[in-house]
PDB file of C-alpha atoms in Angstrom:
ATOM      1  CA  MET A   1     141.619 140.186  90.900  1.00 45.00           C
ATOM      2  CA  SER A   2     140.414 140.236  87.328  1.00 48.00           C
ATOM      3  CA  GLU A   3     139.441 143.367  85.440  1.00 47.00           C
ATOM      4  CA  THR A   4     136.019 144.960  85.928  1.00 46.00           C
ATOM      5  CA  LYS A   5     133.352 143.716  83.498  1.00 54.00           C
ATOM      6  CA  THR A   6     132.399 145.929  80.563  1.00 60.00           C
ATOM      7  CA  ASP A   7     128.961 146.670  82.074  1.00 77.00           C
ATOM      8  CA  GLY A   8     130.644 148.287  85.062  1.00 85.00           C
ATOM      9  CA  THR A   9     129.723 145.586  87.574  1.00 92.00           C
ATOM     10  CA  ILE A  10     132.039 143.463  89.693  1.00 92.00           C
ATOM     11  CA  ILE A  11     131.691 140.271  91.721  1.00 92.00           C
ATOM     12  CA  VAL A  12     132.041 140.694  95.500  1.00 92.00           C
ATOM     13  CA  ASN A  13     132.410 137.676  97.791  1.00 90.00           C
ATOM     14  CA  VAL A  14     131.286 138.169 101.399  1.00 90.00           C
ATOM     15  CA  ARG A  15     132.324 135.550 103.966  1.00 86.00           C
ATOM     16  CA  LEU A  16     129.748 135.427 106.765  1.00 85.00           C
ATOM     17  CA  PHE A  17     130.026 134.273 110.349  1.00 82.00           C
ATOM     18  CA  ALA A  18     129.976 130.504 110.870  1.00 74.00           C
ATOM     19  CA  THR A  19     126.521 129.212 111.695  1.00 70.00           C
ATOM     20  CA  ASN A  20     127.692 126.212 113.736  1.00 66.00           C
ATOM     21  CA  LYS A  21     130.928 127.070 115.521  1.00 67.00           C
ATOM     22  CA  PRO A  22     132.323 124.279 117.737  1.00 64.00           C
ATOM     23  CA  ASP A  23     131.987 124.750 121.496  1.00 68.00           C
ATOM     24  CA  LEU A  24     135.633 124.595 122.537  1.00 66.00           C
ATOM     25  CA  LYS A  25     135.751 126.032 126.056  1.00 69.00           C
ATOM     26  CA  TYR A  26     139.480 125.651 126.606  1.00 68.00           C
ATOM     27  CA  LEU A  27     140.882 126.606 123.201  1.00 70.00           C
ATOM     28  CA  THR A  28     141.157 129.904 121.365  1.00 68.00           C
ATOM     29  CA  ARG A  29     140.758 130.354 117.621  1.00 66.00           C
ATOM     30  CA  PHE A  30     144.558 130.302 117.388  1.00 65.00           C
ATOM     31  CA  GLN A  31     144.786 126.791 118.825  1.00 64.00           C
ATOM     32  CA  TYR A  32     142.606 124.831 116.454  1.00 65.00           C
ATOM     33  CA  LYS A  33     142.036 124.719 112.743  1.00 63.00           C
ATOM     34  CA  MET A  34     138.438 125.364 111.818  1.00 61.00           C
ATOM     35  CA  PRO A  35     137.214 122.517 109.570  1.00 57.00           C
ATOM     36  CA  ASP A  36     135.377 123.269 106.356  1.00 55.00           C
ATOM     37  CA  GLN A  37     131.987 122.330 107.793  1.00 51.00           C
ATOM     38  CA  VAL A  38     132.108 125.153 110.377  1.00 54.00           C
ATOM     39  CA  LYS A  39     133.397 127.904 108.117  1.00 67.00           C
ATOM     40  CA  GLY A  40     130.931 130.645 107.398  1.00 78.00           C
ATOM     41  CA  PRO A  41     128.960 130.578 104.147  1.00 83.00           C
ATOM     42  CA  THR A  42     129.865 132.906 101.292  1.00 87.00           C
ATOM     43  CA  VAL A  43     127.474 135.319  99.603  1.00 89.00           C
ATOM     44  CA  ARG A  44     128.467 136.126  96.011  1.00 92.00           C
ATOM     45  CA  LEU A  45     127.030 139.355  94.590  1.00 92.00           C
ATOM     46  CA  ARG A  46     127.380 141.265  91.334  1.00 93.00           C
ATOM     47  CA  LEU A  47     127.345 145.014  91.982  1.00 92.00           C
ATOM     48  CA  ASN A  48     128.255 148.322  90.400  1.00 93.00           C
ATOM     49  CA  PRO A  49     131.038 149.770  92.584  1.00 93.00           C
ATOM     50  CA  GLU A  50     130.356 153.306  91.412  1.00 93.00           C
ATOM     51  CA  VAL A  51     126.690 153.096  92.415  1.00 92.00           C
ATOM     52  CA  GLU A  52     126.436 150.670  95.326  1.00 93.00           C
ATOM     53  CA  THR A  53     127.542 151.799  98.790  1.00 94.00           C
ATOM     54  CA  VAL A  54     128.857 149.974 101.842  1.00 94.00           C
ATOM     55  CA  GLY A  55     125.403 150.317 103.369  1.00 93.00           C
ATOM     56  CA  SER A  56     123.637 148.841 100.338  1.00 94.00           C
ATOM     57  CA  LEU A  57     126.150 145.968 100.268  1.00 94.00           C
ATOM     58  CA  LYS A  58     125.317 145.177 103.902  1.00 93.00           C
ATOM     59  CA  LYS A  59     121.605 145.318 103.064  1.00 93.00           C
ATOM     60  CA  LYS A  60     121.978 142.946 100.114  1.00 92.00           C
ATOM     61  CA  VAL A  61     123.966 140.494 102.270  1.00 91.00           C
ATOM     62  CA  GLU A  62     121.257 140.665 104.942  1.00 90.00           C
ATOM     63  CA  GLU A  63     118.592 139.956 102.327  1.00 90.00           C
ATOM     64  CA  ALA A  64     120.592 137.040 100.911  1.00 88.00           C
ATOM     65  CA  ARG A  65     121.094 135.562 104.375  1.00 84.00           C
ATOM     66  CA  GLY A  66     117.534 136.204 105.396  1.00 82.00           C
ATOM     67  CA  THR A  67     118.226 136.816 109.081  1.00 80.00           C
ATOM     68  CA  HIS A  68     120.050 139.432 111.176  1.00 83.00           C
ATOM     69  CA  PRO A  69     121.731 142.547 109.734  1.00 87.00           C
ATOM     70  CA  VAL A  70     125.455 142.905 109.040  1.00 89.00           C
ATOM     71  CA  GLU A  71     127.171 145.117 111.603  1.00 90.00           C
ATOM     72  CA  LYS A  72     130.582 145.554 109.961  1.00 90.00           C
ATOM     73  CA  LEU A  73     132.511 144.404 106.895  1.00 92.00           C
ATOM     74  CA  ARG A  74     136.276 144.187 106.591  1.00 90.00           C
ATOM     75  CA  LYS A  75     138.663 143.670 103.718  1.00 89.00           C
ATOM     76  CA  GLY A  76     142.206 142.386 103.992  1.00 80.00           C
ATOM     77  CA  GLY A  77     141.691 138.732 104.791  1.00 63.00           C
ATOM     78  CA  GLY A  78     141.099 138.580 108.528  1.00 65.00           C
ATOM     79  CA  PRO A  79     140.089 140.085 111.902  1.00 67.00           C
ATOM     80  CA  LEU A  80     142.638 142.902 111.607  1.00 75.00           C
ATOM     81  CA  GLY A  81     141.538 143.908 108.119  1.00 83.00           C
ATOM     82  CA  ILE A  82     140.306 147.362 107.165  1.00 89.00           C
ATOM     83  CA  VAL A  83     136.720 148.197 108.134  1.00 90.00           C
ATOM     84  CA  LEU A  84     134.624 149.368 105.190  1.00 92.00           C
ATOM     85  CA  GLU A  85     133.146 152.687 106.278  1.00 91.00           C
ATOM     86  CA  PRO A  86     131.156 154.868 106.287  1.00 92.00           C
ATOM     87  CA  ASP A  87     127.969 153.242 105.051  1.00 92.00           C
ATOM     88  CA  THR A  88     127.471 156.121 102.608  1.00 94.00           C
ATOM     89  CA  ALA A  89     130.802 155.450 100.850  1.00 93.00           C
ATOM     90  CA  THR A  90     130.665 153.820  97.430  1.00 94.00           C
ATOM     91  CA  LEU A  91     132.357 150.456  97.020  1.00 94.00           C
ATOM     92  CA  ALA A  92     134.831 152.027  94.594  1.00 93.00           C
ATOM     93  CA  SER A  93     135.840 154.640  97.180  1.00 93.00           C
ATOM     94  CA  VAL A  94     136.782 151.924  99.712  1.00 92.00           C
ATOM     95  CA  GLY A  95     138.844 149.983  97.206  1.00 91.00           C
ATOM     96  CA  LEU A  96     136.374 147.441  95.811  1.00 92.00           C
ATOM     97  CA  THR A  97     136.837 148.081  92.119  1.00 92.00           C
ATOM     98  CA  ARG A  98     137.536 144.642  90.609  1.00 92.00           C
ATOM     99  CA  ASP A  99     136.127 141.126  90.700  1.00 92.00           C
ATOM    100  CA  HIS A 100     136.975 138.953  93.665  1.00 91.00           C
ATOM    101  CA  SER A 101     138.615 135.673  92.734  1.00 90.00           C
ATOM    102  CA  VAL A 102     137.369 132.464  94.397  1.00 86.00           C
ATOM    103  CA  TRP A 103     139.985 132.989  97.145  1.00 86.00           C
ATOM    104  CA  GLU A 104     139.150 136.615  97.934  1.00 88.00           C
ATOM    105  CA  TYR A 105     136.535 137.852 100.376  1.00 86.00           C
ATOM    106  CA  VAL A 106     135.103 140.715 102.330  1.00 90.00           C
ATOM    107  CA  TRP A 107     134.656 139.504 105.909  1.00 85.00           C
ATOM    108  CA  GLU A 108     131.705 139.990 108.237  1.00 86.00           C
ATOM    109  CA  ASP A 109     132.586 141.380 111.661  1.00 86.00           C
ATOM    110  CA  SER A 110     130.934 142.897 114.743  1.00 85.00           C
ATOM    111  CA  GLU A 111     131.905 144.687 117.943  1.00 86.00           C
ATOM    112  CA  ALA A 112     131.331 141.504 119.960  1.00 83.00           C
ATOM    113  CA  GLU A 113     133.473 139.420 117.590  1.00 81.00           C
ATOM    114  CA  SER A 114     136.257 142.031 117.611  1.00 81.00           C
ATOM    115  CA  ALA A 115     136.258 142.044 121.417  1.00 83.00           C
ATOM    116  CA  LYS A 116     136.389 138.239 121.470  1.00 80.00           C
ATOM    117  CA  PHE A 117     139.309 138.267 119.055  1.00 80.00           C
ATOM    118  CA  GLU A 118     141.273 140.712 121.244  1.00 80.00           C
ATOM    119  CA  GLU A 119     140.491 138.650 124.347  1.00 80.00           C
ATOM    120  CA  GLU A 120     141.744 135.434 122.737  1.00 78.00           C
ATOM    121  CA  LEU A 121     144.801 137.219 121.347  1.00 79.00           C
ATOM    122  CA  ASP A 122     145.677 138.445 124.858  1.00 79.00           C
ATOM    123  CA  THR A 123     145.248 134.890 126.160  1.00 79.00           C
ATOM    124  CA  VAL A 124     147.661 133.445 123.609  1.00 78.00           C
ATOM    125  CA  ARG A 125     150.171 136.240 124.179  1.00 78.00           C
ATOM    126  CA  GLY A 126     150.040 135.371 127.867  1.00 78.00           C
ATOM    127  CA  TYR A 127     150.836 131.732 127.066  1.00 77.00           C
ATOM    128  CA  VAL A 128     153.851 132.822 125.023  1.00 76.00           C
ATOM    129  CA  HIS A 129     155.178 135.141 127.728  1.00 71.00           C
ATOM    130  CA  GLU A 130     154.740 132.505 130.425  1.00 72.00           C
ATOM    131  CA  PHE A 131     156.534 129.925 128.294  1.00 74.00           C
ATOM    132  CA  LEU A 132     159.455 132.238 127.566  1.00 71.00           C
ATOM    133  CA  LEU A 133     159.695 133.103 131.246  1.00 69.00           C
ATOM    134  CA  LYS A 134     159.970 129.428 132.148  1.00 70.00           C
ATOM    135  CA  HIS A 135     162.370 128.657 129.282  1.00 69.00           C
ATOM    136  CA  PRO A 136     164.591 131.736 128.831  1.00 64.00           C
ATOM    137  CA  ASP A 137     167.368 129.804 127.108  1.00 64.00           C
ATOM    138  CA  MET A 138     165.249 127.676 124.784  1.00 61.00           C
ATOM    139  CA  PRO A 139     167.084 127.431 121.433  1.00 57.00           C
ATOM    140  CA  GLY A 140     165.317 128.340 118.202  1.00 52.00           C
ATOM    141  CA  ALA A 141     162.997 130.964 119.725  1.00 48.00           C
ATOM    142  CA  GLY A 142     161.188 128.437 121.898  1.00 44.00           C
ATOM    143  CA  ARG A 143     161.222 125.307 119.693  1.00 45.00           C
ATOM    144  CA  GLN A 144     161.699 122.063 121.550  1.00 47.00           C
ATOM    145  CA  THR A 145     165.099 120.678 120.524  1.00 45.00           C
ATOM    146  CA  GLY A 146     165.676 118.095 123.216  1.00 48.00           C
ATOM    147  CA  GLU A 147     168.759 119.900 124.521  1.00 50.00           C
ATOM    148  CA  LYS A 148     169.367 119.855 128.262  1.00 51.00           C
ATOM    149  CA  LYS A 149     168.219 123.026 130.019  1.00 52.00           C
ATOM    150  CA  THR A 150     171.081 125.269 131.122  1.00 51.00           C
ATOM    151  CA  GLU A 151     171.335 125.764 134.891  1.00 61.00           C
ATOM    152  CA  GLU A 152     170.673 129.338 135.968  1.00 65.00           C
ATOM    153  CA  SER A 153     173.905 129.477 137.892  1.00 68.00           C
ATOM    154  CA  THR A 154     175.864 129.043 134.664  1.00 74.00           C
ATOM    155  CA  TRP A 155     173.982 131.639 132.601  1.00 75.00           C
ATOM    156  CA  THR A 156     175.960 134.256 130.721  1.00 79.00           C
ATOM    157  CA  LYS A 157     175.293 137.988 131.017  1.00 81.00           C
ATOM    158  CA  LYS A 158     173.368 137.826 127.753  1.00 79.00           C
ATOM    159  CA  GLN A 159     171.135 135.022 129.066  1.00 76.00           C
ATOM    160  CA  ARG A 160     170.496 136.892 132.317  1.00 79.00           C
ATOM    161  CA  ARG A 161     169.630 140.056 130.403  1.00 81.00           C
ATOM    162  CA  LYS A 162     167.247 138.058 128.224  1.00 79.00           C
ATOM    163  CA  ARG A 163     165.616 136.616 131.333  1.00 76.00           C
ATOM    164  CA  GLN A 164     165.178 140.094 132.783  1.00 81.00           C
ATOM    165  CA  GLU A 165     163.613 141.361 129.556  1.00 80.00           C
ATOM    166  CA  MET A 166     161.169 138.445 129.584  1.00 77.00           C
ATOM    167  CA  GLU A 167     160.235 139.050 133.210  1.00 79.00           C
ATOM    168  CA  THR A 168     159.631 142.729 132.435  1.00 82.00           C
ATOM    169  CA  ALA A 169     157.459 141.807 129.430  1.00 79.00           C
ATOM    170  CA  VAL A 170     155.401 139.366 131.524  1.00 77.00           C
ATOM    171  CA  ALA A 171     154.981 141.914 134.316  1.00 79.00           C
ATOM    172  CA  GLU A 172     153.784 144.556 131.841  1.00 82.00           C
ATOM    173  CA  TYR A 173     151.402 142.069 130.225  1.00 78.00           C
ATOM    174  CA  ARG A 174     149.920 141.067 133.589  1.00 80.00           C
ATOM    175  CA  LYS A 175     149.558 144.715 134.615  1.00 83.00           C
ATOM    176  CA  GLU A 176     147.768 145.598 131.374  1.00 83.00           C
ATOM    177  CA  LYS A 177     145.572 142.498 131.633  1.00 81.00           C
ATOM    178  CA  GLU A 178     144.555 143.372 135.191  1.00 83.00           C
ATOM    179  CA  LYS A 179     143.801 146.929 134.075  1.00 86.00           C
ATOM    180  CA  LYS A 180     141.490 145.653 131.314  1.00 85.00           C
ATOM    181  CA  GLU A 181     139.781 143.206 133.673  1.00 84.00           C
ATOM    182  CA  ALA A 182     139.256 145.958 136.251  1.00 86.00           C
ATOM    183  CA  ALA A 183     137.705 148.175 133.581  1.00 86.00           C
ATOM    184  CA  LYS A 184     135.385 145.338 132.537  1.00 86.00           C
ATOM    185  CA  ARG A 185     134.335 144.751 136.143  1.00 86.00           C
ATOM    186  CA  ALA A 186     133.670 148.459 136.660  1.00 88.00           C
ATOM    187  CA  ALA A 187     131.614 148.658 133.468  1.00 87.00           C
ATOM    188  CA  LYS A 188     129.617 145.571 134.474  1.00 87.00           C
ATOM    189  CA  ALA A 189     128.970 146.983 137.949  1.00 88.00           C
ATOM    190  CA  ALA A 190     127.841 150.305 136.483  1.00 88.00           C
ATOM    191  CA  LYS A 191     125.512 148.544 134.070  1.00 88.00           C
ATOM    192  CA  GLU A 192     123.994 146.429 136.853  1.00 88.00           C
ATOM    193  CA  ALA A 193     123.569 149.512 139.060  1.00 88.00           C
ATOM    194  CA  LYS A 194     121.847 151.372 136.233  1.00 88.00           C
ATOM    195  CA  ALA A 195     119.517 148.421 135.606  1.00 87.00           C
ATOM    196  CA  ALA A 196     118.702 148.236 139.318  1.00 85.00           C
ATOM    197  CA  GLU A 197     117.893 151.956 139.402  1.00 86.00           C
ATOM    198  CA  ALA A 198     115.666 151.588 136.345  1.00 84.00           C
ATOM    199  CA  ALA A 199     113.843 148.661 137.928  1.00 83.00           C
ATOM    200  CA  LYS A 200     113.416 150.596 141.162  1.00 83.00           C
ATOM    201  CA  ALA A 201     112.015 153.596 139.289  1.00 81.00           C
ATOM    202  CA  ALA A 202     109.632 151.341 137.370  1.00 80.00           C
ATOM    203  CA  ASP A 203     108.379 149.779 140.613  1.00 79.00           C
ATOM    204  CA  ALA A 204     107.850 153.225 142.124  1.00 79.00           C
ATOM    205  CA  THR A 205     105.892 154.358 139.077  1.00 79.00           C
ATOM    206  CA  ALA A 206     103.754 151.229 139.131  1.00 75.00           C
ATOM    207  CA  ALA A 207     102.996 151.754 142.821  1.00 67.00           C
TER     208      ALA A 207
END
């Protein structure tokens, strides 16, 4: 980042959500490279970090976009970056004190997008665990080398221990995944039951 301008203002780049994401039903974000035409647009603003707050930054981005409000902003280059909060904090207090270069951004995020990211991350982790379970002796940490697979009957103690560790990891992953799915089902059922009760009460009132 370059030094702050003499008038006290800095340039902040905000990368927004893509407006035309591809509909890839069977791939996660980790399995395809997003082409330039589906990357989110960038809003470039000049602000005073000692005066402007996180909330006012969100408002200015919303005004520049002209549509829906910004739920969250992150810094750090990706989905696991640091959330800028609270809205009352000045930009300087959350670390935005110098100009962004053309390669630096603050990223738009939301609860729904964060949940989707975690879901896709769990999916890919599952693929990795399943692969390692099927190929416990794959050289090079799973890279395909063309070497003939070792028969299980000839495995060394180290290979058998590695297999057991992989099976344990897969079992734990599946258990945690089932726990999350059960929680989602319970939450969905509770929401549907609440909606049904509300509809029933509305019908009774109307009658």
